[in-house]
Amino acid sequence: MALLMQRADELSQEELPEMTQKMISFEIDKKLRISLEQSLTIKRDKARLASLGLPYAGAWLNVIPSLVLGLHVRPQEFRYSVLYRLGASIYSTNGVCPACKKDSDRFGDHAIVCGSHGERIARHNQLRDAIYSVAASSNLAPRKEENALLPGTSARPADVFIPHWTGGRDTALDVTVVSPLLTDRLDNSISTPGHTLTVAFNDKCRDYLEPCEREGLSFIPLPVETLGGWHDKACDQIKKLARAQARSSGKEEGDAVRHLFQRL
């Protein structure tokens, strides 16, 4: 409280009478954030804090647990998720990854992107299935992993395929999960929050946008970071899906949007 009062005192006497309590709280939070950023000396911590400011990165923290809504994690899952968000050690020491035998750090940065034993694929598929189920419950007739969208190739650009979704065009939605905390990404993650999302979005478009366009399809990547932040274009699509679900079910649109981001 003393620190909050100190931050409030930094606002000029001329400013305060014109500001609501919400505005004052926002200014205090902003100053506290700047102070925290300036106090950090380790690149990983700076990159982590930058990524935690991305859209919906903390949506899961406000969840009221509900099995019916798919808003539920086991206590141990919640504990490790909080440790990872806080930048605390998940393991007691660095060591060798038991899955791939490569070096693994105590903070979990390797573990969360390790491609061995199918855990990364399982995470991707759970995100895909959640998006698919919302589209299905909205009567949008979606299909998963649709075959033969690009004739002559085995490529499957649509994790979720939705007919007539974008301006009347059939649309391929492609989920991808990326980490902003890998060593070679830290500088860009610090200077440009969301840079990893932008790279992932552009990479997916380079691979699939033109081939999909030739077939009359809209192609929209849905990149999300391991810390929970979503690319702006992905946010637009998730909100659009949630609003469609709200219209179909009679839910409030704001509640539908919030619940979907929390679930994802």
Short mmCIF file of C-alpha atoms in Angstrom, two decimals:
data_model
loop_
_atom_site.label_atom_id
_atom_site.label_comp_id
_atom_site.label_asym_id
_atom_site.label_seq_id
_atom_site.Cartn_x
_atom_site.Cartn_y
_atom_site.Cartn_z
CA MET A 1 0.00 0.00 0.00
CA ALA A 2 2.86 2.38 0.84
CA LEU A 3 4.34 1.75 -2.60
CA LEU A 4 0.98 2.41 -4.26
CA MET A 5 0.66 5.69 -2.37
CA GLN A 6 4.18 6.64 -3.46
CA ARG A 7 3.23 6.00 -7.07
CA ALA A 8 0.03 8.00 -6.66
CA ASP A 9 2.05 10.90 -5.21
CA GLU A 10 4.06 11.00 -8.44
CA LEU A 11 0.90 12.10 -10.30
CA SER A 12 0.58 15.86 -10.41
CA GLN A 13 -2.00 17.67 -8.31
CA GLU A 14 -3.48 19.03 -11.53
CA GLU A 15 -4.01 15.54 -12.93
CA LEU A 16 -5.72 13.90 -9.99
CA PRO A 17 -9.03 15.84 -9.85
CA GLU A 18 -9.69 15.03 -13.51
CA MET A 19 -9.03 11.29 -13.12
CA THR A 20 -11.35 8.49 -12.08
CA GLN A 21 -10.24 5.80 -9.65
CA LYS A 22 -9.85 3.42 -12.58
CA MET A 23 -7.60 5.90 -14.41
CA ILE A 24 -5.46 6.43 -11.31
CA SER A 25 -5.11 2.66 -10.81
CA PHE A 26 -4.09 2.29 -14.45
CA GLU A 27 -1.41 4.96 -14.11
CA ILE A 28 -0.09 3.35 -10.92
CA ASP A 29 0.01 -0.07 -12.61
CA LYS A 30 1.85 1.43 -15.59
CA LYS A 31 4.46 3.05 -13.38
CA LEU A 32 4.90 -0.16 -11.39
CA ARG A 33 5.40 -2.10 -14.61
CA ILE A 34 8.01 0.35 -15.86
CA SER A 35 9.79 0.12 -12.50
CA LEU A 36 9.71 -3.68 -12.68
CA GLU A 37 11.05 -3.69 -16.24
CA GLN A 38 13.91 -1.43 -15.24
CA SER A 39 14.79 -3.67 -12.30
CA LEU A 40 15.21 -6.79 -14.45
CA THR A 41 18.73 -7.67 -15.58
CA ILE A 42 18.29 -11.16 -17.08
CA LYS A 43 17.18 -11.33 -20.72
CA ARG A 44 14.83 -14.25 -20.14
CA ASP A 45 12.96 -12.33 -17.44
CA LYS A 46 12.65 -9.28 -19.69
CA ALA A 47 11.32 -11.37 -22.57
CA ARG A 48 8.94 -13.22 -20.26
CA LEU A 49 7.48 -9.98 -18.87
CA ALA A 50 7.05 -8.59 -22.39
CA SER A 51 5.18 -11.70 -23.51
CA LEU A 52 2.91 -11.65 -20.47
CA GLY A 53 1.59 -8.30 -21.69
CA LEU A 54 0.25 -9.77 -24.95
CA PRO A 55 -3.51 -10.18 -25.51
CA TYR A 56 -5.11 -12.84 -23.32
CA ALA A 57 -1.80 -14.18 -21.96
CA GLY A 58 -3.30 -14.29 -18.47
CA ALA A 59 -6.86 -15.31 -19.37
CA TRP A 60 -6.51 -18.67 -17.61
CA LEU A 61 -5.73 -17.01 -14.27
CA ASN A 62 -9.28 -15.66 -14.00
CA VAL A 63 -11.01 -18.97 -14.69
CA ILE A 64 -13.78 -20.17 -12.40
CA PRO A 65 -13.18 -23.94 -12.65
CA SER A 66 -15.94 -25.71 -14.59
CA LEU A 67 -15.75 -29.20 -16.06
CA VAL A 68 -18.84 -28.50 -18.16
CA LEU A 69 -17.22 -25.50 -19.88
CA GLY A 70 -13.85 -27.23 -20.24
CA LEU A 71 -12.34 -24.76 -17.77
CA HIS A 72 -10.46 -27.07 -15.47
CA VAL A 73 -6.88 -28.22 -14.84
CA ARG A 74 -5.41 -30.57 -12.29
CA PRO A 75 -3.69 -28.97 -9.25
CA GLN A 76 -0.23 -30.04 -10.42
CA GLU A 77 -0.85 -28.61 -13.90
CA PHE A 78 -1.91 -25.31 -12.34
CA ARG A 79 1.15 -25.24 -10.07
CA TYR A 80 3.63 -25.76 -12.91
CA SER A 81 1.82 -23.24 -15.10
CA VAL A 82 2.12 -20.60 -12.36
CA LEU A 83 5.81 -21.39 -11.82
CA TYR A 84 6.46 -21.06 -15.56
CA ARG A 85 4.59 -17.76 -15.74
CA LEU A 86 6.53 -16.38 -12.75
CA GLY A 87 9.88 -17.45 -14.20
CA ALA A 88 10.60 -19.70 -11.23
CA SER A 89 12.45 -23.00 -11.38
CA ILE A 90 10.29 -25.97 -12.29
CA TYR A 91 13.08 -28.51 -11.83
CA SER A 92 15.74 -28.44 -9.11
CA THR A 93 18.65 -28.33 -11.60
CA ASN A 94 19.49 -28.28 -15.29
CA GLY A 95 19.92 -31.74 -16.75
CA VAL A 96 19.36 -34.10 -19.64
CA CYS A 97 15.86 -34.35 -21.12
CA PRO A 98 14.65 -37.93 -20.49
CA ALA A 99 12.66 -37.83 -23.75
CA CYS A 100 15.15 -36.56 -26.36
CA LYS A 101 18.43 -36.75 -24.37
CA LYS A 102 19.29 -33.12 -25.14
CA ASP A 103 20.14 -30.48 -22.53
CA SER A 104 17.11 -29.38 -20.55
CA ASP A 105 16.96 -26.24 -18.38
CA ARG A 106 15.43 -25.99 -14.92
CA PHE A 107 12.91 -23.34 -16.03
CA GLY A 108 11.11 -25.65 -18.44
CA ASP A 109 11.89 -23.80 -21.69
CA HIS A 110 13.16 -26.97 -23.36
CA ALA A 111 10.49 -29.19 -21.84
CA ILE A 112 7.64 -27.05 -23.15
CA VAL A 113 8.87 -27.27 -26.76
CA CYS A 114 10.38 -30.77 -26.77
CA GLY A 115 8.98 -32.70 -29.72
CA SER A 116 9.62 -36.19 -28.35
CA HIS A 117 6.90 -38.56 -27.09
CA GLY A 118 4.10 -36.59 -28.73
CA GLU A 119 3.37 -34.11 -25.95
CA ARG A 120 3.80 -31.08 -28.22
CA ILE A 121 1.45 -32.67 -30.75
CA ALA A 122 -1.03 -33.43 -27.98
CA ARG A 123 -1.06 -29.74 -26.95
CA HIS A 124 -1.62 -28.67 -30.55
CA ASN A 125 -4.42 -31.18 -30.99
CA GLN A 126 -6.18 -30.07 -27.81
CA LEU A 127 -6.20 -26.48 -29.06
CA ARG A 128 -7.44 -27.67 -32.45
CA ASP A 129 -10.19 -29.76 -30.85
CA ALA A 130 -11.35 -26.88 -28.64
CA ILE A 131 -11.66 -24.57 -31.65
CA TYR A 132 -13.41 -27.30 -33.63
CA SER A 133 -15.92 -27.97 -30.84
CA VAL A 134 -16.86 -24.29 -30.63
CA ALA A 135 -17.36 -24.15 -34.40
CA ALA A 136 -19.44 -27.35 -34.28
CA SER A 137 -21.62 -26.08 -31.45
CA SER A 138 -22.18 -22.91 -33.50
CA ASN A 139 -23.58 -25.01 -36.40
CA LEU A 140 -20.75 -23.97 -38.72
CA ALA A 141 -20.22 -27.51 -40.10
CA PRO A 142 -16.44 -27.53 -39.45
CA ARG A 143 -14.11 -30.37 -40.38
CA LYS A 144 -10.79 -31.35 -38.80
CA GLU A 145 -7.59 -31.97 -40.78
CA GLU A 146 -9.45 -31.83 -44.08
CA ASN A 147 -7.80 -33.85 -46.86
CA ALA A 148 -7.20 -32.86 -50.48
CA LEU A 149 -7.57 -29.10 -50.04
CA LEU A 150 -4.41 -28.63 -52.11
CA PRO A 151 -4.55 -31.08 -55.05
CA GLY A 152 -1.30 -32.83 -55.86
CA THR A 153 0.13 -32.47 -52.36
CA SER A 154 -0.24 -34.21 -49.03
CA ALA A 155 -0.34 -30.86 -47.20
CA ARG A 156 -3.12 -30.24 -44.70
CA PRO A 157 -3.25 -26.49 -44.14
CA ALA A 158 -6.52 -26.66 -42.19
CA ASP A 159 -6.43 -27.84 -38.61
CA VAL A 160 -10.04 -26.66 -38.68
CA PHE A 161 -11.85 -26.13 -41.98
CA ILE A 162 -14.96 -23.91 -41.88
CA PRO A 163 -17.13 -23.52 -45.00
CA HIS A 164 -18.12 -19.98 -46.09
CA TRP A 165 -16.39 -18.45 -43.04
CA THR A 166 -14.49 -15.49 -44.47
CA GLY A 167 -16.57 -13.29 -46.73
CA GLY A 168 -18.36 -16.36 -48.01
CA ARG A 169 -15.11 -18.21 -48.71
CA ASP A 170 -14.18 -21.58 -47.24
CA THR A 171 -11.47 -21.03 -44.64
CA ALA A 172 -8.52 -23.03 -43.33
CA LEU A 173 -7.57 -22.20 -39.74
CA ASP A 174 -4.09 -23.41 -38.75
CA VAL A 175 -3.01 -23.55 -35.08
CA THR A 176 0.68 -23.18 -34.18
CA VAL A 177 2.33 -22.84 -30.75
CA VAL A 178 5.67 -21.04 -30.38
CA SER A 179 7.98 -20.12 -27.50
CA PRO A 180 9.35 -16.57 -27.12
CA LEU A 181 11.91 -17.71 -24.53
CA LEU A 182 14.30 -19.77 -26.64
CA THR A 183 17.80 -18.32 -26.48
CA ASP A 184 17.95 -17.14 -30.09
CA ARG A 185 14.61 -15.33 -29.75
CA LEU A 186 15.17 -13.38 -26.53
CA ASP A 187 16.45 -10.11 -28.03
CA ASN A 188 13.52 -9.78 -30.43
CA SER A 189 11.03 -10.86 -27.74
CA ILE A 190 12.32 -8.05 -25.52
CA SER A 191 12.42 -5.30 -28.14
CA THR A 192 9.23 -6.32 -29.95
CA PRO A 193 6.70 -8.21 -27.81
CA GLY A 194 4.90 -10.71 -30.02
CA HIS A 195 7.76 -10.92 -32.52
CA THR A 196 7.73 -14.72 -32.31
CA LEU A 197 4.03 -14.70 -33.16
CA THR A 198 4.64 -12.47 -36.18
CA VAL A 199 7.42 -14.75 -37.46
CA ALA A 200 5.19 -17.83 -37.02
CA PHE A 201 2.28 -16.11 -38.79
CA ASN A 202 4.47 -15.06 -41.72
CA ASP A 203 6.11 -18.48 -41.98
CA LYS A 204 2.73 -20.20 -42.20
CA CYS A 205 1.52 -17.71 -44.80
CA ARG A 206 4.66 -18.23 -46.87
CA ASP A 207 4.00 -21.96 -46.92
CA TYR A 208 0.25 -22.05 -47.48
CA LEU A 209 -1.34 -18.69 -48.30
CA GLU A 210 -0.70 -18.67 -52.05
CA PRO A 211 -1.58 -22.36 -52.62
CA CYS A 212 -4.83 -21.87 -50.69
CA GLU A 213 -5.66 -18.70 -52.61
CA ARG A 214 -5.25 -20.59 -55.88
CA GLU A 215 -7.92 -23.03 -54.70
CA GLY A 216 -10.27 -20.21 -53.65
CA LEU A 217 -9.63 -20.76 -49.93
CA SER A 218 -8.89 -18.27 -47.20
CA PHE A 219 -5.92 -19.31 -45.07
CA ILE A 220 -5.56 -17.87 -41.54
CA PRO A 221 -2.81 -18.98 -39.14
CA LEU A 222 -3.62 -18.94 -35.41
CA PRO A 223 -0.27 -18.51 -33.60
CA VAL A 224 -0.16 -18.59 -29.79
CA GLU A 225 2.83 -18.34 -27.45
CA THR A 226 3.64 -20.85 -24.74
CA LEU A 227 2.98 -18.07 -22.21
CA GLY A 228 -0.56 -17.67 -23.56
CA GLY A 229 -0.46 -14.57 -25.76
CA TRP A 230 -2.21 -14.69 -29.15
CA HIS A 231 -1.43 -13.04 -32.47
CA ASP A 232 -3.85 -10.20 -33.31
CA LYS A 233 -5.28 -12.05 -36.31
CA ALA A 234 -5.81 -15.14 -34.17
CA CYS A 235 -7.62 -13.00 -31.58
CA ASP A 236 -9.96 -11.74 -34.30
CA GLN A 237 -10.83 -15.28 -35.38
CA ILE A 238 -11.34 -16.58 -31.84
CA LYS A 239 -13.63 -13.67 -31.02
CA LYS A 240 -15.56 -14.28 -34.23
CA LEU A 241 -16.01 -17.95 -33.30
CA ALA A 242 -17.10 -17.07 -29.78
CA ARG A 243 -19.66 -14.58 -31.08
CA ALA A 244 -21.03 -17.20 -33.45
CA GLN A 245 -21.37 -19.59 -30.52
CA ALA A 246 -23.12 -16.91 -28.49
CA ARG A 247 -25.67 -16.31 -31.25
CA SER A 248 -26.29 -20.04 -31.54
CA SER A 249 -26.60 -20.71 -27.81
CA GLY A 250 -28.12 -17.49 -26.51
CA LYS A 251 -25.07 -16.69 -24.37
CA GLU A 252 -23.79 -13.17 -23.85
CA GLU A 253 -21.08 -12.44 -26.42
CA GLY A 254 -18.68 -11.08 -23.82
CA ASP A 255 -19.03 -14.23 -21.71
CA ALA A 256 -18.52 -16.47 -24.74
CA VAL A 257 -15.35 -14.62 -25.77
CA ARG A 258 -13.93 -14.72 -22.25
CA HIS A 259 -14.71 -18.41 -21.75
CA LEU A 260 -13.16 -19.42 -25.07
CA PHE A 261 -9.87 -17.60 -24.42
CA GLN A 262 -9.78 -19.06 -20.91
CA ARG A 263 -10.39 -22.55 -22.25
CA LEU A 264 -7.69 -22.25 -24.89
#
